Amino acid sequence: MPRILYVEDDPNLGFVTKDNLELHHYDIVHCTDGLQALETFQKQQPFDLCVLDVMLPHLDGFTLAQKIRQQDTQVPILFLTARSLQEDKLHGLRIGADDYLTKPFSMEELVLKIAIFLRRSQKNQANESITQTPEVIKVGNYVFDFEKLHLQINGKTQDLTFREAEVLRYLAERRNQIIKREDLLKAIWGDDDYFMGRSLDVFMSRLRKYLCDDPNIKIEGIHGVGFRMRW
């Protein structure tokens, strides 16, 4: 059973969500504050997914996500948040989260997002083959290991989140091709709404930063269309 760290301080919502997810055969470890969640993550690893509320006692969800990322670059992080401001959501993505869901949410939508994360996670590749592309590929002078979520160049290693690795692989597989923004969004996020487009820009900025040691690698924005990666 996939193990999920679920952090929610509202006792009623926490109980209902935990109960529903357990009915879908997930092993749910429920914490009610950020510090408890951090201690649990440190002591009870590994987890297959972290589902975090933003507004938490003792340690907020953003800080919790940052501390989780410092210890594990691979585990997917999904925010559940009542904060609808786009900058709040983009901040979550900038610090390493993979996706978000705005409260109030439907249980069906949460279950679907969790299923997508777990299905596409490298920890569950035995259940579904994502692609026939080799897991280790050359991106310019970098060695990109999708399975380990690593970028390496000149002895330096950059850890990637799972979502960053998905975006990079999608671009690298289509080297020198113009990629429509909506095609990339649907392939990676399953949606192409306005906010997902903003979040994609955050991921592109992060990838450009990671790839800056090879000046020949360019991730170009094609105005009104999408992107092109070349080297």
mmCIF file with all atom_site columns, C-alpha atoms in Angstrom:
data_model
loop_
_atom_site.group_PDB
_atom_site.id
_atom_site.type_symbol
_atom_site.label_atom_id
_atom_site.label_alt_id
_atom_site.label_comp_id
_atom_site.label_asym_id
_atom_site.label_entity_id
_atom_site.label_seq_id
_atom_site.pdbx_PDB_ins_code
_atom_site.Cartn_x
_atom_site.Cartn_y
_atom_site.Cartn_z
_atom_site.occupancy
_atom_site.B_iso_or_equiv
_atom_site.pdbx_formal_charge
_atom_site.auth_seq_id
_atom_site.auth_comp_id
_atom_site.auth_asym_id
_atom_site.auth_atom_id
_atom_site.pdbx_PDB_model_num
ATOM 1   C CA . MET A 1 1   ? 0.000   0.000  0.000   1.00 0.00 ? 1   MET A CA 1
ATOM 2   C CA . PRO A 1 2   ? 1.417   3.421  -0.923  1.00 0.00 ? 2   PRO A CA 1
ATOM 3   C CA . ARG A 1 3   ? 2.276   5.467  2.189   1.00 0.00 ? 3   ARG A CA 1
ATOM 4   C CA . ILE A 1 4   ? 1.082   9.053  2.301   1.00 0.00 ? 4   ILE A CA 1
ATOM 5   C CA . LEU A 1 5   ? 2.015   11.702 4.859   1.00 0.00 ? 5   LEU A CA 1
ATOM 6   C CA . TYR A 1 6   ? -1.143  13.776 5.290   1.00 0.00 ? 6   TYR A CA 1
ATOM 7   C CA . VAL A 1 7   ? -0.911  16.994 7.325   1.00 0.00 ? 7   VAL A CA 1
ATOM 8   C CA . GLU A 1 8   ? -4.168  18.762 8.237   1.00 0.00 ? 8   GLU A CA 1
ATOM 9   C CA . ASP A 1 9   ? -4.996  20.521 11.510  1.00 0.00 ? 9   ASP A CA 1
ATOM 10  C CA . ASP A 1 10  ? -8.783  20.592 11.028  1.00 0.00 ? 10  ASP A CA 1
ATOM 11  C CA . PRO A 1 11  ? -9.920  17.453 12.912  1.00 0.00 ? 11  PRO A CA 1
ATOM 12  C CA . ASN A 1 12  ? -13.151 16.980 10.957  1.00 0.00 ? 12  ASN A CA 1
ATOM 13  C CA . LEU A 1 13  ? -11.616 17.435 7.507   1.00 0.00 ? 13  LEU A CA 1
ATOM 14  C CA . GLY A 1 14  ? -8.621  15.353 8.549   1.00 0.00 ? 14  GLY A CA 1
ATOM 15  C CA . PHE A 1 15  ? -10.789 12.456 9.706   1.00 0.00 ? 15  PHE A CA 1
ATOM 16  C CA . VAL A 1 16  ? -13.015 12.460 6.616   1.00 0.00 ? 16  VAL A CA 1
ATOM 17  C CA . THR A 1 17  ? -10.086 12.732 4.180   1.00 0.00 ? 17  THR A CA 1
ATOM 18  C CA . LYS A 1 18  ? -8.027  10.060 5.927   1.00 0.00 ? 18  LYS A CA 1
ATOM 19  C CA . ASP A 1 19  ? -11.016 7.713  6.029   1.00 0.00 ? 19  ASP A CA 1
ATOM 20  C CA . ASN A 1 20  ? -11.782 8.197  2.329   1.00 0.00 ? 20  ASN A CA 1
ATOM 21  C CA . LEU A 1 21  ? -8.179  7.704  1.250   1.00 0.00 ? 21  LEU A CA 1
ATOM 22  C CA . GLU A 1 22  ? -7.892  4.528  3.313   1.00 0.00 ? 22  GLU A CA 1
ATOM 23  C CA . LEU A 1 23  ? -10.951 3.223  1.477   1.00 0.00 ? 23  LEU A CA 1
ATOM 24  C CA . HIS A 1 24  ? -8.867  3.630  -1.694  1.00 0.00 ? 24  HIS A CA 1
ATOM 25  C CA . HIS A 1 25  ? -6.183  1.393  -0.153  1.00 0.00 ? 25  HIS A CA 1
ATOM 26  C CA . TYR A 1 26  ? -3.663  4.054  0.849   1.00 0.00 ? 26  TYR A CA 1
ATOM 27  C CA . ASP A 1 27  ? -1.675  3.848  4.073   1.00 0.00 ? 27  ASP A CA 1
ATOM 28  C CA . ILE A 1 28  ? -2.299  7.300  5.587   1.00 0.00 ? 28  ILE A CA 1
ATOM 29  C CA . VAL A 1 29  ? -0.116  8.776  8.318   1.00 0.00 ? 29  VAL A CA 1
ATOM 30  C CA . HIS A 1 30  ? -2.061  11.796 9.586   1.00 0.00 ? 30  HIS A CA 1
ATOM 31  C CA . CYS A 1 31  ? -0.373  14.655 11.462  1.00 0.00 ? 31  CYS A CA 1
ATOM 32  C CA . THR A 1 32  ? -2.093  17.753 12.835  1.00 0.00 ? 32  THR A CA 1
ATOM 33  C CA . ASP A 1 33  ? 0.760   20.267 13.006  1.00 0.00 ? 33  ASP A CA 1
ATOM 34  C CA . GLY A 1 34  ? 3.915   21.061 11.071  1.00 0.00 ? 34  GLY A CA 1
ATOM 35  C CA . LEU A 1 35  ? 6.468   20.080 13.684  1.00 0.00 ? 35  LEU A CA 1
ATOM 36  C CA . GLN A 1 36  ? 4.810   16.733 14.315  1.00 0.00 ? 36  GLN A CA 1
ATOM 37  C CA . ALA A 1 37  ? 4.762   16.145 10.565  1.00 0.00 ? 37  ALA A CA 1
ATOM 38  C CA . LEU A 1 38  ? 8.464   16.961 10.195  1.00 0.00 ? 38  LEU A CA 1
ATOM 39  C CA . GLU A 1 39  ? 9.408   14.595 13.010  1.00 0.00 ? 39  GLU A CA 1
ATOM 40  C CA . THR A 1 40  ? 7.196   11.893 11.524  1.00 0.00 ? 40  THR A CA 1
ATOM 41  C CA . PHE A 1 41  ? 8.749   12.342 8.088   1.00 0.00 ? 41  PHE A CA 1
ATOM 42  C CA . GLN A 1 42  ? 12.241  12.078 9.537   1.00 0.00 ? 42  GLN A CA 1
ATOM 43  C CA . LYS A 1 43  ? 11.495  8.987  11.617  1.00 0.00 ? 43  LYS A CA 1
ATOM 44  C CA . GLN A 1 44  ? 9.093   7.044  9.388   1.00 0.00 ? 44  GLN A CA 1
ATOM 45  C CA . GLN A 1 45  ? 10.527  7.424  5.884   1.00 0.00 ? 45  GLN A CA 1
ATOM 46  C CA . PRO A 1 46  ? 10.036  6.516  3.147   1.00 0.00 ? 46  PRO A CA 1
ATOM 47  C CA . PHE A 1 47  ? 6.738   8.054  2.055   1.00 0.00 ? 47  PHE A CA 1
ATOM 48  C CA . ASP A 1 48  ? 5.385   7.854  -1.479  1.00 0.00 ? 48  ASP A CA 1
ATOM 49  C CA . LEU A 1 49  ? 3.618   11.224 -1.317  1.00 0.00 ? 49  LEU A CA 1
ATOM 50  C CA . CYS A 1 50  ? 3.201   14.204 1.030   1.00 0.00 ? 50  CYS A CA 1
ATOM 51  C CA . VAL A 1 51  ? -0.151  16.016 1.144   1.00 0.00 ? 51  VAL A CA 1
ATOM 52  C CA . LEU A 1 52  ? 0.254   19.242 3.124   1.00 0.00 ? 52  LEU A CA 1
ATOM 53  C CA . ASP A 1 53  ? -2.073  21.958 4.330   1.00 0.00 ? 53  ASP A CA 1
ATOM 54  C CA . VAL A 1 54  ? -0.483  25.431 4.190   1.00 0.00 ? 54  VAL A CA 1
ATOM 55  C CA . MET A 1 55  ? -1.884  27.008 7.363   1.00 0.00 ? 55  MET A CA 1
ATOM 56  C CA . LEU A 1 56  ? -0.560  24.757 10.129  1.00 0.00 ? 56  LEU A CA 1
ATOM 57  C CA . PRO A 1 57  ? 0.265   25.257 13.820  1.00 0.00 ? 57  PRO A CA 1
ATOM 58  C CA . HIS A 1 58  ? 3.911   25.466 14.958  1.00 0.00 ? 58  HIS A CA 1
ATOM 59  C CA . LEU A 1 59  ? 5.359   25.122 11.442  1.00 0.00 ? 59  LEU A CA 1
ATOM 60  C CA . ASP A 1 60  ? 3.554   26.320 8.315   1.00 0.00 ? 60  ASP A CA 1
ATOM 61  C CA . GLY A 1 61  ? 3.187   24.130 5.259   1.00 0.00 ? 61  GLY A CA 1
ATOM 62  C CA . PHE A 1 62  ? 5.621   26.148 3.127   1.00 0.00 ? 62  PHE A CA 1
ATOM 63  C CA . THR A 1 63  ? 8.412   25.803 5.688   1.00 0.00 ? 63  THR A CA 1
ATOM 64  C CA . LEU A 1 64  ? 7.564   22.133 6.181   1.00 0.00 ? 64  LEU A CA 1
ATOM 65  C CA . ALA A 1 65  ? 7.819   21.529 2.425   1.00 0.00 ? 65  ALA A CA 1
ATOM 66  C CA . GLN A 1 66  ? 11.225  23.237 2.308   1.00 0.00 ? 66  GLN A CA 1
ATOM 67  C CA . LYS A 1 67  ? 12.538  21.051 5.124   1.00 0.00 ? 67  LYS A CA 1
ATOM 68  C CA . ILE A 1 68  ? 11.154  17.918 3.471   1.00 0.00 ? 68  ILE A CA 1
ATOM 69  C CA . ARG A 1 69  ? 12.845  18.934 0.201   1.00 0.00 ? 69  ARG A CA 1
ATOM 70  C CA . GLN A 1 70  ? 16.171  19.322 1.993   1.00 0.00 ? 70  GLN A CA 1
ATOM 71  C CA . GLN A 1 71  ? 15.960  15.672 3.000   1.00 0.00 ? 71  GLN A CA 1
ATOM 72  C CA . ASP A 1 72  ? 14.187  14.131 0.008   1.00 0.00 ? 72  ASP A CA 1
ATOM 73  C CA . THR A 1 73  ? 14.181  15.641 -3.475  1.00 0.00 ? 73  THR A CA 1
ATOM 74  C CA . GLN A 1 74  ? 12.080  12.861 -4.934  1.00 0.00 ? 74  GLN A CA 1
ATOM 75  C CA . VAL A 1 75  ? 8.911   12.516 -2.866  1.00 0.00 ? 75  VAL A CA 1
ATOM 76  C CA . PRO A 1 76  ? 6.030   14.374 -4.568  1.00 0.00 ? 76  PRO A CA 1
ATOM 77  C CA . ILE A 1 77  ? 4.470   17.197 -2.513  1.00 0.00 ? 77  ILE A CA 1
ATOM 78  C CA . LEU A 1 78  ? 0.855   18.252 -2.994  1.00 0.00 ? 78  LEU A CA 1
ATOM 79  C CA . PHE A 1 79  ? -0.499  21.331 -1.212  1.00 0.00 ? 79  PHE A CA 1
ATOM 80  C CA . LEU A 1 80  ? -4.074  21.557 -0.003  1.00 0.00 ? 80  LEU A CA 1
ATOM 81  C CA . THR A 1 81  ? -4.727  25.239 0.571   1.00 0.00 ? 81  THR A CA 1
ATOM 82  C CA . ALA A 1 82  ? -7.534  27.657 1.257   1.00 0.00 ? 82  ALA A CA 1
ATOM 83  C CA . ARG A 1 83  ? -5.217  30.443 0.132   1.00 0.00 ? 83  ARG A CA 1
ATOM 84  C CA . SER A 1 84  ? -6.400  31.229 -3.381  1.00 0.00 ? 84  SER A CA 1
ATOM 85  C CA . LEU A 1 85  ? -3.886  33.979 -4.180  1.00 0.00 ? 85  LEU A CA 1
ATOM 86  C CA . GLN A 1 86  ? -1.832  32.948 -7.189  1.00 0.00 ? 86  GLN A CA 1
ATOM 87  C CA . GLU A 1 87  ? 1.392   34.248 -5.628  1.00 0.00 ? 87  GLU A CA 1
ATOM 88  C CA . ASP A 1 88  ? 0.889   31.909 -2.663  1.00 0.00 ? 88  ASP A CA 1
ATOM 89  C CA . LYS A 1 89  ? 0.487   28.966 -5.006  1.00 0.00 ? 89  LYS A CA 1
ATOM 90  C CA . LEU A 1 90  ? 3.471   29.977 -7.119  1.00 0.00 ? 90  LEU A CA 1
ATOM 91  C CA . HIS A 1 91  ? 5.549   30.353 -3.964  1.00 0.00 ? 91  HIS A CA 1
ATOM 92  C CA . GLY A 1 92  ? 4.730   26.756 -3.080  1.00 0.00 ? 92  GLY A CA 1
ATOM 93  C CA . LEU A 1 93  ? 5.949   25.604 -6.469  1.00 0.00 ? 93  LEU A CA 1
ATOM 94  C CA . ARG A 1 94  ? 9.113   27.681 -6.239  1.00 0.00 ? 94  ARG A CA 1
ATOM 95  C CA . ILE A 1 95  ? 10.133  25.999 -2.982  1.00 0.00 ? 95  ILE A CA 1
ATOM 96  C CA . GLY A 1 96  ? 9.718   22.531 -4.439  1.00 0.00 ? 96  GLY A CA 1
ATOM 97  C CA . ALA A 1 97  ? 6.070   21.495 -4.350  1.00 0.00 ? 97  ALA A CA 1
ATOM 98  C CA . ASP A 1 98  ? 4.712   19.613 -7.343  1.00 0.00 ? 98  ASP A CA 1
ATOM 99  C CA . ASP A 1 99  ? 1.047   20.619 -7.405  1.00 0.00 ? 99  ASP A CA 1
ATOM 100 C CA . TYR A 1 100 ? -1.762  22.148 -5.393  1.00 0.00 ? 100 TYR A CA 1
ATOM 101 C CA . LEU A 1 101 ? -5.471  21.701 -4.736  1.00 0.00 ? 101 LEU A CA 1
ATOM 102 C CA . THR A 1 102 ? -7.626  24.583 -3.490  1.00 0.00 ? 102 THR A CA 1
ATOM 103 C CA . LYS A 1 103 ? -10.073 24.083 -0.633  1.00 0.00 ? 103 LYS A CA 1
ATOM 104 C CA . PRO A 1 104 ? -12.886 23.240 -0.717  1.00 0.00 ? 104 PRO A CA 1
ATOM 105 C CA . PHE A 1 105 ? -11.983 20.321 -2.967  1.00 0.00 ? 105 PHE A CA 1
ATOM 106 C CA . SER A 1 106 ? -13.893 17.243 -4.004  1.00 0.00 ? 106 SER A CA 1
ATOM 107 C CA . MET A 1 107 ? -12.664 13.918 -2.698  1.00 0.00 ? 107 MET A CA 1
ATOM 108 C CA . GLU A 1 108 ? -12.795 12.555 -6.233  1.00 0.00 ? 108 GLU A CA 1
ATOM 109 C CA . GLU A 1 109 ? -10.378 15.243 -7.440  1.00 0.00 ? 109 GLU A CA 1
ATOM 110 C CA . LEU A 1 110 ? -7.960  14.577 -4.578  1.00 0.00 ? 110 LEU A CA 1
ATOM 111 C CA . VAL A 1 111 ? -8.034  10.828 -5.205  1.00 0.00 ? 111 VAL A CA 1
ATOM 112 C CA . LEU A 1 112 ? -7.412  11.425 -8.918  1.00 0.00 ? 112 LEU A CA 1
ATOM 113 C CA . LYS A 1 113 ? -4.427  13.700 -8.291  1.00 0.00 ? 113 LYS A CA 1
ATOM 114 C CA . ILE A 1 114 ? -2.926  11.219 -5.841  1.00 0.00 ? 114 ILE A CA 1
ATOM 115 C CA . ALA A 1 115 ? -3.402  8.365  -8.285  1.00 0.00 ? 115 ALA A CA 1
ATOM 116 C CA . ILE A 1 116 ? -1.708  10.346 -11.056 1.00 0.00 ? 116 ILE A CA 1
ATOM 117 C CA . PHE A 1 117 ? 1.270   11.194 -8.850  1.00 0.00 ? 117 PHE A CA 1
ATOM 118 C CA . LEU A 1 118 ? 1.750   7.638  -7.696  1.00 0.00 ? 118 LEU A CA 1
ATOM 119 C CA . ARG A 1 119 ? 1.253   6.171  -11.137 1.00 0.00 ? 119 ARG A CA 1
ATOM 120 C CA . ARG A 1 120 ? 3.813   8.494  -12.661 1.00 0.00 ? 120 ARG A CA 1
ATOM 121 C CA . SER A 1 121 ? 6.268   8.326  -9.801  1.00 0.00 ? 121 SER A CA 1
ATOM 122 C CA . GLN A 1 122 ? 9.475   6.427  -10.428 1.00 0.00 ? 122 GLN A CA 1
ATOM 123 C CA . LYS A 1 123 ? 8.625   4.338  -7.379  1.00 0.00 ? 123 LYS A CA 1
ATOM 124 C CA . ASN A 1 124 ? 5.688   2.863  -9.273  1.00 0.00 ? 124 ASN A CA 1
ATOM 125 C CA . GLN A 1 125 ? 7.167   2.381  -12.732 1.00 0.00 ? 125 GLN A CA 1
ATOM 126 C CA . ALA A 1 126 ? 6.624   -1.351 -12.366 1.00 0.00 ? 126 ALA A CA 1
ATOM 127 C CA . ASN A 1 127 ? 2.885   -0.682 -12.636 1.00 0.00 ? 127 ASN A CA 1
ATOM 128 C CA . GLU A 1 128 ? 3.021   1.522  -15.710 1.00 0.00 ? 128 GLU A CA 1
ATOM 129 C CA . SER A 1 129 ? 5.731   2.114  -18.295 1.00 0.00 ? 129 SER A CA 1
ATOM 130 C CA . ILE A 1 130 ? 5.968   5.853  -18.814 1.00 0.00 ? 130 ILE A CA 1
ATOM 131 C CA . THR A 1 131 ? 8.162   5.844  -21.898 1.00 0.00 ? 131 THR A CA 1
ATOM 132 C CA . GLN A 1 132 ? 10.545  3.778  -23.932 1.00 0.00 ? 132 GLN A CA 1
ATOM 133 C CA . THR A 1 133 ? 13.206  6.498  -23.691 1.00 0.00 ? 133 THR A CA 1
ATOM 134 C CA . PRO A 1 134 ? 16.358  5.457  -21.787 1.00 0.00 ? 134 PRO A CA 1
ATOM 135 C CA . GLU A 1 135 ? 16.365  6.721  -18.217 1.00 0.00 ? 135 GLU A CA 1
ATOM 136 C CA . VAL A 1 136 ? 19.867  8.254  -18.560 1.00 0.00 ? 136 VAL A CA 1
ATOM 137 C CA . ILE A 1 137 ? 20.299  10.692 -21.430 1.00 0.00 ? 137 ILE A CA 1
ATOM 138 C CA . LYS A 1 138 ? 22.705  13.432 -22.471 1.00 0.00 ? 138 LYS A CA 1
ATOM 139 C CA . VAL A 1 139 ? 21.393  16.991 -22.354 1.00 0.00 ? 139 VAL A CA 1
ATOM 140 C CA . GLY A 1 140 ? 24.190  19.068 -23.820 1.00 0.00 ? 140 GLY A CA 1
ATOM 141 C CA . ASN A 1 141 ? 27.151  18.458 -21.522 1.00 0.00 ? 141 ASN A CA 1
ATOM 142 C CA . TYR A 1 142 ? 24.888  17.278 -18.719 1.00 0.00 ? 142 TYR A CA 1
ATOM 143 C CA . VAL A 1 143 ? 24.024  13.682 -17.839 1.00 0.00 ? 143 VAL A CA 1
ATOM 144 C CA . PHE A 1 144 ? 20.331  13.530 -16.933 1.00 0.00 ? 144 PHE A CA 1
ATOM 145 C CA . ASP A 1 145 ? 19.285  10.508 -14.875 1.00 0.00 ? 145 ASP A CA 1
ATOM 146 C CA . PHE A 1 146 ? 15.498  10.510 -14.750 1.00 0.00 ? 146 PHE A CA 1
ATOM 147 C CA . GLU A 1 147 ? 15.200  7.541  -12.402 1.00 0.00 ? 147 GLU A CA 1
ATOM 148 C CA . LYS A 1 148 ? 17.552  9.066  -9.811  1.00 0.00 ? 148 LYS A CA 1
ATOM 149 C CA . LEU A 1 149 ? 16.294  12.622 -10.495 1.00 0.00 ? 149 LEU A CA 1
ATOM 150 C CA . HIS A 1 150 ? 19.839  13.892 -11.035 1.00 0.00 ? 150 HIS A CA 1
ATOM 151 C CA . LEU A 1 151 ? 21.556  16.317 -13.396 1.00 0.00 ? 151 LEU A CA 1
ATOM 152 C CA . GLN A 1 152 ? 25.342  15.990 -13.450 1.00 0.00 ? 152 GLN A CA 1
ATOM 153 C CA . ILE A 1 153 ? 28.085  18.090 -15.033 1.00 0.00 ? 153 ILE A CA 1
ATOM 154 C CA . ASN A 1 154 ? 31.806  18.382 -14.234 1.00 0.00 ? 154 ASN A CA 1
ATOM 155 C CA . GLY A 1 155 ? 31.429  16.373 -11.048 1.00 0.00 ? 155 GLY A CA 1
ATOM 156 C CA . LYS A 1 156 ? 28.539  18.506 -9.758  1.00 0.00 ? 156 LYS A CA 1
ATOM 157 C CA . THR A 1 157 ? 25.104  16.990 -9.119  1.00 0.00 ? 157 THR A CA 1
ATOM 158 C CA . GLN A 1 158 ? 21.824  18.904 -9.116  1.00 0.00 ? 158 GLN A CA 1
ATOM 159 C CA . ASP A 1 159 ? 18.885  17.108 -7.528  1.00 0.00 ? 159 ASP A CA 1
ATOM 160 C CA . LEU A 1 160 ? 15.515  17.522 -9.245  1.00 0.00 ? 160 LEU A CA 1
ATOM 161 C CA . THR A 1 161 ? 11.976  17.154 -8.041  1.00 0.00 ? 161 THR A CA 1
ATOM 162 C CA . PHE A 1 162 ? 9.897   14.589 -9.876  1.00 0.00 ? 162 PHE A CA 1
ATOM 163 C CA . ARG A 1 163 ? 7.905   17.313 -11.647 1.00 0.00 ? 163 ARG A CA 1
ATOM 164 C CA . GLU A 1 164 ? 11.087  19.132 -12.725 1.00 0.00 ? 164 GLU A CA 1
ATOM 165 C CA . ALA A 1 165 ? 12.417  15.874 -14.131 1.00 0.00 ? 165 ALA A CA 1
ATOM 166 C CA . GLU A 1 166 ? 9.194   15.254 -16.046 1.00 0.00 ? 166 GLU A CA 1
ATOM 167 C CA . VAL A 1 167 ? 9.315   18.702 -17.647 1.00 0.00 ? 167 VAL A CA 1
ATOM 168 C CA . LEU A 1 168 ? 13.007  18.376 -18.512 1.00 0.00 ? 168 LEU A CA 1
ATOM 169 C CA . ARG A 1 169 ? 12.524  14.958 -20.067 1.00 0.00 ? 169 ARG A CA 1
ATOM 170 C CA . TYR A 1 170 ? 9.571   16.185 -22.128 1.00 0.00 ? 170 TYR A CA 1
ATOM 171 C CA . LEU A 1 171 ? 11.700  19.051 -23.486 1.00 0.00 ? 171 LEU A CA 1
ATOM 172 C CA . ALA A 1 172 ? 14.817  16.951 -24.072 1.00 0.00 ? 172 ALA A CA 1
ATOM 173 C CA . GLU A 1 173 ? 12.894  14.277 -25.967 1.00 0.00 ? 173 GLU A CA 1
ATOM 174 C CA . ARG A 1 174 ? 11.706  17.045 -28.328 1.00 0.00 ? 174 ARG A CA 1
ATOM 175 C CA . ARG A 1 175 ? 15.023  18.811 -28.785 1.00 0.00 ? 175 ARG A CA 1
ATOM 176 C CA . ASN A 1 176 ? 14.923  21.652 -31.333 1.00 0.00 ? 176 ASN A CA 1
ATOM 177 C CA . GLN A 1 177 ? 11.154  21.251 -31.756 1.00 0.00 ? 177 GLN A CA 1
ATOM 178 C CA . ILE A 1 178 ? 8.652   23.992 -30.970 1.00 0.00 ? 178 ILE A CA 1
ATOM 179 C CA . ILE A 1 179 ? 6.433   22.645 -28.201 1.00 0.00 ? 179 ILE A CA 1
ATOM 180 C CA . LYS A 1 180 ? 3.003   24.117 -27.693 1.00 0.00 ? 180 LYS A CA 1
ATOM 181 C CA . ARG A 1 181 ? 2.398   25.301 -24.148 1.00 0.00 ? 181 ARG A CA 1
ATOM 182 C CA . GLU A 1 182 ? -0.977  23.566 -23.960 1.00 0.00 ? 182 GLU A CA 1
ATOM 183 C CA . ASP A 1 183 ? 0.495   20.253 -25.137 1.00 0.00 ? 183 ASP A CA 1
ATOM 184 C CA . LEU A 1 184 ? 3.183   20.319 -22.446 1.00 0.00 ? 184 LEU A CA 1
ATOM 185 C CA . LEU A 1 185 ? 0.690   21.293 -19.729 1.00 0.00 ? 185 LEU A CA 1
ATOM 186 C CA . LYS A 1 186 ? -1.716  18.512 -20.623 1.00 0.00 ? 186 LYS A CA 1
ATOM 187 C CA . ALA A 1 187 ? 1.091   15.964 -20.845 1.00 0.00 ? 187 ALA A CA 1
ATOM 188 C CA . ILE A 1 188 ? 2.564   16.817 -17.422 1.00 0.00 ? 188 ILE A CA 1
ATOM 189 C CA . TRP A 1 189 ? -0.300  18.324 -15.403 1.00 0.00 ? 189 TRP A CA 1
ATOM 190 C CA . GLY A 1 190 ? -3.306  16.974 -17.287 1.00 0.00 ? 190 GLY A CA 1
ATOM 191 C CA . ASP A 1 191 ? -4.703  20.499 -17.585 1.00 0.00 ? 191 ASP A CA 1
ATOM 192 C CA . ASP A 1 192 ? -3.912  23.757 -19.375 1.00 0.00 ? 192 ASP A CA 1
ATOM 193 C CA . ASP A 1 193 ? -5.704  26.377 -17.265 1.00 0.00 ? 193 ASP A CA 1
ATOM 194 C CA . TYR A 1 194 ? -4.244  29.818 -16.583 1.00 0.00 ? 194 TYR A CA 1
ATOM 195 C CA . PHE A 1 195 ? -2.644  29.029 -13.239 1.00 0.00 ? 195 PHE A CA 1
ATOM 196 C CA . MET A 1 196 ? -0.981  25.883 -14.546 1.00 0.00 ? 196 MET A CA 1
ATOM 197 C CA . GLY A 1 197 ? 0.510   28.042 -17.271 1.00 0.00 ? 197 GLY A CA 1
ATOM 198 C CA . ARG A 1 198 ? 1.965   30.344 -14.608 1.00 0.00 ? 198 ARG A CA 1
ATOM 199 C CA . SER A 1 199 ? 3.324   27.376 -12.689 1.00 0.00 ? 199 SER A CA 1
ATOM 200 C CA . LEU A 1 200 ? 4.985   26.075 -15.858 1.00 0.00 ? 200 LEU A CA 1
ATOM 201 C CA . ASP A 1 201 ? 6.891   29.356 -16.130 1.00 0.00 ? 201 ASP A CA 1
ATOM 202 C CA . VAL A 1 202 ? 8.239   28.752 -12.615 1.00 0.00 ? 202 VAL A CA 1
ATOM 203 C CA . PHE A 1 203 ? 9.505   25.312 -13.627 1.00 0.00 ? 203 PHE A CA 1
ATOM 204 C CA . MET A 1 204 ? 11.119  26.715 -16.783 1.00 0.00 ? 204 MET A CA 1
ATOM 205 C CA . SER A 1 205 ? 12.972  29.330 -14.746 1.00 0.00 ? 205 SER A CA 1
ATOM 206 C CA . ARG A 1 206 ? 14.259  26.669 -12.375 1.00 0.00 ? 206 ARG A CA 1
ATOM 207 C CA . LEU A 1 207 ? 15.445  24.452 -15.240 1.00 0.00 ? 207 LEU A CA 1
ATOM 208 C CA . ARG A 1 208 ? 17.265  27.339 -16.923 1.00 0.00 ? 208 ARG A CA 1
ATOM 209 C CA . LYS A 1 209 ? 19.090  27.984 -13.655 1.00 0.00 ? 209 LYS A CA 1
ATOM 210 C CA . TYR A 1 210 ? 20.029  24.307 -13.274 1.00 0.00 ? 210 TYR A CA 1
ATOM 211 C CA . LEU A 1 211 ? 21.357  24.151 -16.850 1.00 0.00 ? 211 LEU A CA 1
ATOM 212 C CA . CYS A 1 212 ? 23.394  27.370 -16.789 1.00 0.00 ? 212 CYS A CA 1
ATOM 213 C CA . ASP A 1 213 ? 26.766  25.586 -16.656 1.00 0.00 ? 213 ASP A CA 1
ATOM 214 C CA . ASP A 1 214 ? 26.365  24.694 -20.336 1.00 0.00 ? 214 ASP A CA 1
ATOM 215 C CA . PRO A 1 215 ? 25.875  27.982 -22.226 1.00 0.00 ? 215 PRO A CA 1
ATOM 216 C CA . ASN A 1 216 ? 24.871  26.106 -25.379 1.00 0.00 ? 216 ASN A CA 1
ATOM 217 C CA . ILE A 1 217 ? 21.649  24.870 -23.775 1.00 0.00 ? 217 ILE A CA 1
ATOM 218 C CA . LYS A 1 218 ? 18.748  27.220 -24.355 1.00 0.00 ? 218 LYS A CA 1
ATOM 219 C CA . ILE A 1 219 ? 15.118  26.927 -23.264 1.00 0.00 ? 219 ILE A CA 1
ATOM 220 C CA . GLU A 1 220 ? 13.495  29.529 -25.467 1.00 0.00 ? 220 GLU A CA 1
ATOM 221 C CA . GLY A 1 221 ? 10.074  30.989 -24.959 1.00 0.00 ? 221 GLY A CA 1
ATOM 222 C CA . ILE A 1 222 ? 8.228   31.217 -28.280 1.00 0.00 ? 222 ILE A CA 1
ATOM 223 C CA . HIS A 1 223 ? 5.783   34.098 -27.890 1.00 0.00 ? 223 HIS A CA 1
ATOM 224 C CA . GLY A 1 224 ? 2.177   33.025 -28.158 1.00 0.00 ? 224 GLY A CA 1
ATOM 225 C CA . VAL A 1 225 ? 3.114   29.408 -28.830 1.00 0.00 ? 225 VAL A CA 1
ATOM 226 C CA . GLY A 1 226 ? 5.260   27.700 -26.229 1.00 0.00 ? 226 GLY A CA 1
ATOM 227 C CA . PHE A 1 227 ? 8.894   26.630 -25.858 1.00 0.00 ? 227 PHE A CA 1
ATOM 228 C CA . ARG A 1 228 ? 11.874  25.165 -27.671 1.00 0.00 ? 228 ARG A CA 1
ATOM 229 C CA . MET A 1 229 ? 14.894  23.502 -26.088 1.00 0.00 ? 229 MET A CA 1
ATOM 230 C CA . ARG A 1 230 ? 18.080  23.431 -28.103 1.00 0.00 ? 230 ARG A CA 1
ATOM 231 C CA . TRP A 1 231 ? 21.771  22.734 -27.701 1.00 0.00 ? 231 TRP A CA 1
#
